Coordinates of C-alpha atoms in Angstrom, one line a residue:
M24 CA 67.5 32.5 -7.9
R25 CA 68.3 29.0 -8.2
E26 CA 67.1 27.9 -4.6
L27 CA 63.6 29.5 -5.9
L28 CA 63.6 27.7 -9.2
K29 CA 64.4 24.3 -7.6
K30 CA 61.8 24.8 -4.7
F31 CA 59.4 25.4 -8.0
E32 CA 60.4 22.9 -9.5
N33 CA 60.1 20.2 -6.9
Q34 CA 56.6 21.6 -6.2
Q35 CA 54.1 18.6 -6.5
P36 CA 51.1 19.9 -8.7
E37 CA 48.2 20.5 -7.3
I38 CA 46.0 18.3 -9.5
V39 CA 47.0 15.3 -11.3
F40 CA 44.5 13.7 -13.5
E41 CA 45.7 10.3 -15.2
W42 CA 43.5 8.2 -17.8
S43 CA 43.6 5.0 -19.2
D44 CA 41.4 4.6 -22.5
S45 CA 39.3 1.6 -22.2
E46 CA 39.1 0.7 -25.7
S47 CA 42.8 1.3 -26.9
E48 CA 46.4 1.7 -25.2
A49 CA 45.9 5.3 -25.2
E50 CA 46.9 7.1 -21.8
G51 CA 46.8 10.8 -20.3
W52 CA 47.5 13.4 -17.8
L53 CA 45.9 16.5 -17.4
V54 CA 48.5 18.3 -15.1
I55 CA 47.3 21.7 -13.0
N56 CA 50.4 23.2 -11.1
S57 CA 48.2 25.2 -9.5
L58 CA 44.7 27.0 -9.1
R59 CA 46.2 30.4 -8.7
G60 CA 43.9 33.0 -9.6
G61 CA 41.1 30.1 -9.5
A62 CA 41.8 28.4 -12.6
A63 CA 44.6 27.0 -14.9
G64 CA 45.6 26.9 -18.6
G65 CA 47.4 24.9 -21.2
D66 CA 47.2 23.3 -24.2
T67 CA 46.0 19.8 -25.0
R68 CA 48.5 17.6 -27.2
M69 CA 49.1 14.0 -28.4
K70 CA 52.5 12.6 -29.2
K71 CA 53.6 8.8 -29.1
G72 CA 55.9 8.0 -25.9
M73 CA 54.2 10.7 -24.1
E74 CA 55.6 10.8 -20.6
K75 CA 53.7 12.2 -17.2
K76 CA 57.1 13.9 -16.5
E77 CA 57.1 15.8 -19.4
I78 CA 53.4 17.3 -18.8
I79 CA 54.3 18.0 -15.3
Q80 CA 57.5 20.2 -16.6
L81 CA 55.2 21.8 -19.4
A82 CA 52.6 22.6 -16.9
K83 CA 55.4 24.6 -14.7
N84 CA 56.3 26.2 -17.7
T85 CA 53.0 27.5 -18.4
A86 CA 53.0 28.7 -15.3
I87 CA 55.7 31.0 -15.6
K88 CA 54.5 31.9 -19.0
Y89 CA 51.2 33.5 -17.4
T90 CA 53.1 35.9 -15.2
V91 CA 54.0 37.4 -18.5
S92 CA 51.5 36.5 -20.6
G93 CA 48.7 37.3 -18.3
P94 CA 45.7 36.3 -16.8
A95 CA 46.9 35.8 -13.4
I96 CA 46.2 31.9 -13.3
G97 CA 48.0 28.7 -12.7
G98 CA 49.9 26.7 -15.6
A99 CA 48.4 23.6 -16.7
K100 CA 49.0 20.9 -19.9
A101 CA 47.1 17.9 -20.8
G102 CA 48.8 15.2 -23.0
I103 CA 47.8 11.9 -24.5
N104 CA 50.3 9.1 -25.3
F105 CA 49.0 8.1 -28.4
D106 CA 50.2 7.5 -32.1
P107 CA 48.5 10.9 -34.0
K108 CA 48.7 8.8 -37.2
D109 CA 46.6 6.2 -35.8
P110 CA 43.1 6.1 -37.4
R111 CA 41.3 5.6 -34.5
K112 CA 42.7 9.5 -33.3
E113 CA 39.5 10.6 -33.4
D114 CA 37.9 8.4 -31.1
V115 CA 40.9 8.4 -28.8
L116 CA 40.0 12.3 -28.4
R117 CA 36.1 12.0 -28.3
R118 CA 36.8 9.5 -25.1
W119 CA 39.1 11.8 -23.4
F120 CA 37.2 15.2 -23.8
K121 CA 34.4 13.4 -22.6
V122 CA 35.9 12.8 -19.1
V123 CA 37.7 15.8 -18.9
S124 CA 35.0 18.0 -19.9
P125 CA 33.6 18.9 -16.6
I126 CA 37.3 20.1 -15.6
L127 CA 37.1 22.6 -18.5
K128 CA 33.8 23.8 -17.6
S129 CA 34.8 24.6 -14.3
Y130 CA 38.5 25.9 -14.2
F131 CA 40.4 24.5 -16.9
G132 CA 40.8 26.3 -20.1
T133 CA 42.7 24.6 -22.9
G134 CA 44.3 25.2 -26.4
A135 CA 45.3 23.2 -29.3
G136 CA 49.0 21.7 -29.0
I137 CA 51.0 19.4 -31.2
H138 CA 48.8 16.8 -33.4
I139 CA 45.5 18.4 -32.2
D140 CA 43.9 20.8 -35.1
E141 CA 41.7 23.2 -33.4
A142 CA 39.3 23.7 -36.2
M143 CA 38.6 20.3 -36.9
E144 CA 39.1 18.4 -33.4
L145 CA 39.4 20.5 -30.6
I146 CA 36.6 22.8 -31.0
P147 CA 34.1 20.2 -32.4
L148 CA 34.8 17.7 -29.7
T149 CA 34.4 20.0 -26.8
E150 CA 31.4 21.6 -28.2
N151 CA 29.6 17.8 -28.4
F152 CA 30.4 18.0 -24.3
G153 CA 28.5 21.1 -23.8
L154 CA 31.7 23.3 -24.0
W155 CA 30.9 27.0 -25.5
H156 CA 34.7 27.6 -25.9
P157 CA 37.8 25.5 -25.1
Q158 CA 39.0 28.5 -22.6
E159 CA 35.5 28.3 -21.1
G160 CA 37.4 27.0 -17.4
V161 CA 39.3 30.3 -17.5
V162 CA 36.2 32.4 -17.7
N163 CA 34.3 30.7 -14.8
G164 CA 37.3 29.8 -12.6
H165 CA 39.1 33.3 -13.1
Y166 CA 36.7 36.0 -14.0
K167 CA 34.1 34.4 -12.4
S168 CA 31.6 36.5 -14.9
E169 CA 28.1 36.8 -14.8
E170 CA 26.4 35.8 -17.9
P171 CA 25.9 39.0 -20.1
K172 CA 29.9 39.2 -19.2
K173 CA 30.2 35.4 -19.8
I174 CA 28.9 35.6 -23.2
Q175 CA 30.9 38.8 -24.3
K176 CA 33.9 37.0 -23.3
I177 CA 33.5 33.5 -24.8
G178 CA 32.1 35.8 -27.9
Q179 CA 35.5 37.4 -28.4
L180 CA 36.9 33.9 -27.8
R181 CA 35.2 32.5 -30.4
Y182 CA 35.5 34.7 -32.8
G183 CA 39.0 36.3 -32.0
M184 CA 41.0 32.7 -31.7
S185 CA 39.7 31.7 -35.4
K186 CA 39.9 35.0 -37.3
I187 CA 41.3 35.2 -40.7
I188 CA 43.8 38.1 -41.2
E189 CA 42.7 40.8 -43.2
N190 CA 45.1 43.4 -42.8
Q191 CA 47.9 41.8 -45.4
E192 CA 50.6 43.8 -43.4
F193 CA 50.5 40.7 -40.9
S194 CA 50.6 37.6 -43.7
P195 CA 52.8 35.9 -45.5
S196 CA 50.2 34.7 -47.6
P197 CA 48.1 37.2 -49.4
T198 CA 45.9 34.8 -51.4
S199 CA 45.5 32.2 -48.5
K200 CA 43.0 32.6 -45.4
L201 CA 45.3 32.3 -42.9
Q202 CA 44.2 32.5 -39.0
A203 CA 45.8 35.1 -37.0
S204 CA 46.5 32.6 -34.3
H205 CA 48.3 30.5 -36.8
L206 CA 50.6 33.4 -37.2
I207 CA 50.9 35.3 -34.0
T208 CA 53.7 33.3 -31.7
G209 CA 55.7 33.2 -34.7
Y210 CA 55.4 37.0 -34.8
G211 CA 55.8 37.6 -31.4
L212 CA 58.7 35.5 -31.5
A213 CA 60.2 38.1 -34.1
E214 CA 59.3 41.0 -32.4
S215 CA 61.3 40.0 -29.0
V216 CA 64.4 39.9 -31.3
A217 CA 63.6 43.5 -32.4
H218 CA 62.8 44.6 -28.8
Y219 CA 65.9 43.1 -27.8
Y220 CA 67.9 45.6 -29.9
K221 CA 65.8 48.2 -29.3
L222 CA 66.5 47.6 -25.3
W223 CA 69.9 46.4 -25.2
G224 CA 71.5 48.1 -28.3
G225 CA 72.4 47.8 -32.1
S226 CA 70.9 47.5 -35.4
L227 CA 68.3 44.7 -36.2
K228 CA 68.7 45.0 -39.8
G229 CA 71.4 43.3 -41.5
K230 CA 71.7 40.7 -38.7
K231 CA 72.0 37.2 -39.9
A232 CA 69.4 34.3 -38.5
I233 CA 69.3 30.5 -38.3
I234 CA 65.8 29.3 -38.0
Q235 CA 65.5 25.7 -36.4
G236 CA 61.7 23.9 -37.3
W237 CA 59.5 24.7 -40.3
G238 CA 56.2 24.8 -38.5
N239 CA 53.8 28.0 -37.7
V240 CA 56.1 29.4 -35.3
G241 CA 59.2 28.9 -37.2
A242 CA 58.2 29.9 -40.5
A243 CA 56.2 33.0 -39.4
A244 CA 59.1 34.0 -37.3
A245 CA 61.4 33.7 -40.4
Y246 CA 59.0 35.8 -42.6
F247 CA 58.5 38.5 -39.8
L248 CA 62.4 38.8 -39.4
S249 CA 63.0 38.9 -42.7
R250 CA 60.5 41.7 -43.5
A251 CA 62.4 43.3 -40.7
G252 CA 66.0 43.3 -42.7
V253 CA 67.2 40.4 -41.0
K254 CA 69.2 37.7 -43.5
I255 CA 67.7 34.3 -42.9
V256 CA 71.4 32.3 -43.8
G257 CA 70.3 29.0 -42.1
I258 CA 66.7 26.7 -42.0
I259 CA 66.8 23.3 -40.4
S260 CA 64.2 20.8 -40.0
L261 CA 63.5 17.2 -40.3
E262 CA 63.1 17.4 -44.2
G263 CA 66.7 18.5 -44.6
A264 CA 68.3 22.3 -44.7
I265 CA 68.9 25.2 -46.4
I266 CA 72.0 27.1 -46.0
D267 CA 72.6 30.4 -47.7
N268 CA 75.4 32.6 -46.8
N269 CA 74.0 35.5 -48.4
G270 CA 70.8 35.5 -46.7
L271 CA 67.5 34.5 -48.2
D272 CA 65.6 37.4 -49.3
T273 CA 61.7 37.8 -48.6
S274 CA 60.2 36.8 -51.6
E275 CA 62.2 33.4 -50.8
I276 CA 61.1 33.3 -47.6
I277 CA 57.2 33.8 -48.5
K278 CA 57.8 31.2 -51.2
L279 CA 58.8 28.8 -48.6
Y280 CA 56.0 29.3 -46.1
A281 CA 53.8 29.1 -49.1
N282 CA 54.8 25.9 -49.9
K283 CA 55.3 24.1 -46.5
D284 CA 53.6 21.1 -46.1
K285 CA 52.3 21.2 -42.7
N286 CA 55.4 21.5 -41.1
K287 CA 57.7 20.1 -43.4
L288 CA 59.9 22.3 -45.4
V289 CA 59.9 22.0 -49.2
S290 CA 62.3 23.2 -51.6
S291 CA 64.5 22.2 -54.6
R292 CA 67.2 23.7 -52.3
L293 CA 67.1 21.4 -49.6
I294 CA 70.1 19.4 -48.4
P295 CA 70.0 15.9 -46.8
F296 CA 69.4 16.1 -43.1
E297 CA 72.2 14.6 -41.9
E298 CA 74.5 16.9 -44.2
G299 CA 72.7 19.8 -43.0
T300 CA 73.0 19.2 -39.6
K301 CA 76.8 18.4 -39.9
S302 CA 77.1 22.2 -41.5
I303 CA 74.3 24.3 -40.5
W304 CA 75.9 24.8 -36.8
D305 CA 79.0 26.0 -38.4
T306 CA 77.1 28.8 -40.5
E307 CA 78.1 32.2 -39.3
G308 CA 75.0 34.0 -37.8
D309 CA 73.8 36.5 -35.1
I310 CA 70.8 35.1 -34.0
F311 CA 69.5 31.7 -33.6
I312 CA 65.6 30.6 -33.4
P313 CA 65.1 27.1 -31.8
A314 CA 61.6 26.4 -33.0
A315 CA 61.3 22.4 -33.4
K316 CA 61.0 20.0 -30.3
S317 CA 62.4 20.4 -27.2
R318 CA 65.4 19.3 -25.7
L319 CA 67.7 19.1 -29.0
I320 CA 70.2 21.7 -28.9
G321 CA 73.3 20.4 -27.0
K322 CA 76.4 22.3 -25.6
S323 CA 78.3 21.2 -28.8
E324 CA 75.9 22.9 -31.2
L325 CA 75.8 25.8 -28.9
E326 CA 79.5 26.4 -28.8
R327 CA 79.7 25.9 -32.2
M328 CA 77.1 28.7 -33.3
M329 CA 78.9 30.7 -31.0
A330 CA 82.5 30.3 -32.6
G331 CA 80.4 31.6 -35.4
G332 CA 79.3 34.9 -33.9
L333 CA 75.9 34.0 -32.5
E334 CA 75.0 36.5 -29.8
L335 CA 71.3 36.1 -29.2
I336 CA 68.8 33.1 -28.8
A337 CA 65.3 33.6 -28.8
S338 CA 63.4 30.3 -28.0
G339 CA 60.3 29.5 -30.1
A340 CA 60.6 26.0 -28.4
N341 CA 59.6 25.0 -24.9
F342 CA 63.0 23.7 -23.4
P343 CA 65.1 23.9 -26.5
F344 CA 68.5 23.1 -24.8
A345 CA 69.2 19.2 -24.2
E346 CA 69.4 19.1 -20.4
N347 CA 67.8 17.1 -17.9
D348 CA 66.6 20.0 -15.7
I349 CA 63.1 21.8 -16.4
F350 CA 64.8 25.2 -16.3
M351 CA 68.3 26.6 -16.4
G352 CA 70.2 23.2 -16.8
P353 CA 74.2 23.2 -17.6
V354 CA 73.3 24.0 -21.5
S355 CA 70.9 26.6 -20.8
T356 CA 73.0 28.4 -18.0
H357 CA 75.9 28.2 -20.6
A358 CA 74.3 30.4 -23.1
D359 CA 73.0 32.6 -20.5
D360 CA 76.1 33.4 -19.2
N361 CA 78.0 33.8 -22.6
L362 CA 75.2 35.8 -25.1
S363 CA 71.8 36.9 -24.6
L364 CA 69.0 34.2 -24.1
I365 CA 65.3 35.4 -23.8
P366 CA 63.5 32.7 -22.5
D367 CA 60.3 31.0 -24.3
F368 CA 58.0 31.8 -21.5
I369 CA 58.9 35.2 -22.9
S370 CA 59.5 35.0 -26.9
N371 CA 56.9 32.5 -27.8
V372 CA 54.2 34.1 -25.3
G373 CA 52.0 35.0 -28.5
I374 CA 49.0 32.8 -28.6
A375 CA 48.9 32.8 -24.5
R376 CA 48.7 36.5 -24.8
M377 CA 45.9 36.5 -27.3
A378 CA 43.6 34.4 -25.6
A379 CA 44.4 36.4 -22.8
Y380 CA 43.5 39.6 -24.6
L381 CA 40.8 38.4 -26.0
M382 CA 38.9 37.6 -22.5
S383 CA 39.7 41.0 -21.1
D384 CA 36.9 43.7 -20.9
K385 CA 38.4 46.3 -23.1
V386 CA 38.6 44.2 -26.6
Q387 CA 39.0 45.5 -30.4
V388 CA 39.2 42.4 -32.1
T389 CA 41.5 43.4 -35.2
D390 CA 44.5 42.2 -36.4
E391 CA 46.1 45.3 -35.6
A392 CA 45.2 45.4 -31.8
I393 CA 45.7 41.6 -31.2
F394 CA 49.1 42.0 -32.8
Q395 CA 50.1 45.2 -31.6
D396 CA 49.1 43.9 -28.1
V397 CA 51.4 40.6 -28.1
S398 CA 54.4 43.5 -29.5
K399 CA 53.9 45.5 -26.3
T400 CA 53.2 42.7 -23.6
I401 CA 56.6 41.2 -25.0
Y402 CA 58.4 44.6 -25.1
K403 CA 56.9 45.0 -21.1
A404 CA 58.7 41.9 -20.1
L405 CA 61.9 42.7 -21.5
K406 CA 61.9 46.3 -20.6
R407 CA 61.6 44.9 -16.9
C408 CA 64.6 42.6 -17.6
H409 CA 66.8 45.4 -19.1
E410 CA 65.6 47.5 -16.1
V411 CA 67.1 45.1 -13.5
N412 CA 69.8 43.7 -15.5
P413 CA 71.0 45.9 -18.3
K414 CA 74.2 43.2 -19.2
R415 CA 73.5 41.6 -22.5
S416 CA 74.0 38.2 -20.5
Q417 CA 72.0 36.4 -17.7
I418 CA 68.9 38.1 -19.3
A419 CA 67.0 34.3 -18.8
R420 CA 68.2 34.3 -14.8
T421 CA 66.9 38.0 -14.7
A422 CA 63.8 36.8 -16.3
F423 CA 63.0 33.9 -13.9
E424 CA 63.6 35.8 -10.9
I425 CA 61.0 38.2 -11.8
A426 CA 58.6 35.4 -12.8
L427 CA 59.2 33.6 -9.6
Q428 CA 58.8 36.5 -7.4
Q429 CA 55.4 37.0 -8.5
L430 CA 54.6 33.3 -8.0
H431 CA 55.6 33.6 -4.8
E432 CA 53.6 36.7 -3.7

């Protein structure tokens, strides 16, 4: 497995598109790891300090993810090195999408990544350059649909990806109009935890969980886990931390979700970040959900959580561990060898699977159908891992082996 993984890591991407903005210091890259199946997909993000190396790594990770979520296409990622708080952001994005729109039309499908708003930025800007939907390149390149089918798939995407939740079973805020796409990844993350205990044994109810990050993914995962009977004993975000050894109840989680300011944790119970980051890793917990930025969890934090009884990590962030390797570096390998580690390309597959489902031929664009499809997809991937390796350790290694076999077929 390690030889195959290193070969995959070191393989040059099929396409690297580099861009320097003519009117600002912004620079960007569109990396297509391969055009497997005639197309590639991955989100577009903006961050100050973004580097080409990071985009290449993310494109490779997305390639692995598509072996779980479908469709059977290549992985890609687009990234712009620019401060998203800069007032010139919209103009930078407009110039970016102008130059990449022919690729988006032909064989690259994208979504809204960090610091890009789908409804206010991604969709309007791509429509300005003639796209029916940001995923149109996958419909054209992979499905090669004739006009009636193409219109149908695009229509499903347009409606489904912006769909407001109607079934309150899937919403932590009955009075707010929340989009299914904003909750689906956190829901899938919680479902990966539930499926783990179904397959490997044990009761989910009464388990203690620590959540890192309070954006859409972390907050939604906390809600769905809490509703399933998990005690949320710790939440850590850049704003500070909440630690409650007895566990926050579901009503408290709902309140925290409703009060969050974009991705910021807001609560009168917050302790300062410096204090929180010293103590949260020693909080006793069974489950850890890293759902913040990449490369944050070091070996020290991991071992402190393991000393507190940690048994499962379900990754909500891409590359949660602080290591230089793209996949399975020393920290993630240590975690995989000593506890149960569900890799991010299974546990946070929600939004990718939602898009794949909406592009399929037989679709019911309902809350129940969309959420249940994501849950079934994650269960299927974990079940296959369990069939190959019923041990509680080396789950991530097994998952990579299965994924790489598909990519090298």
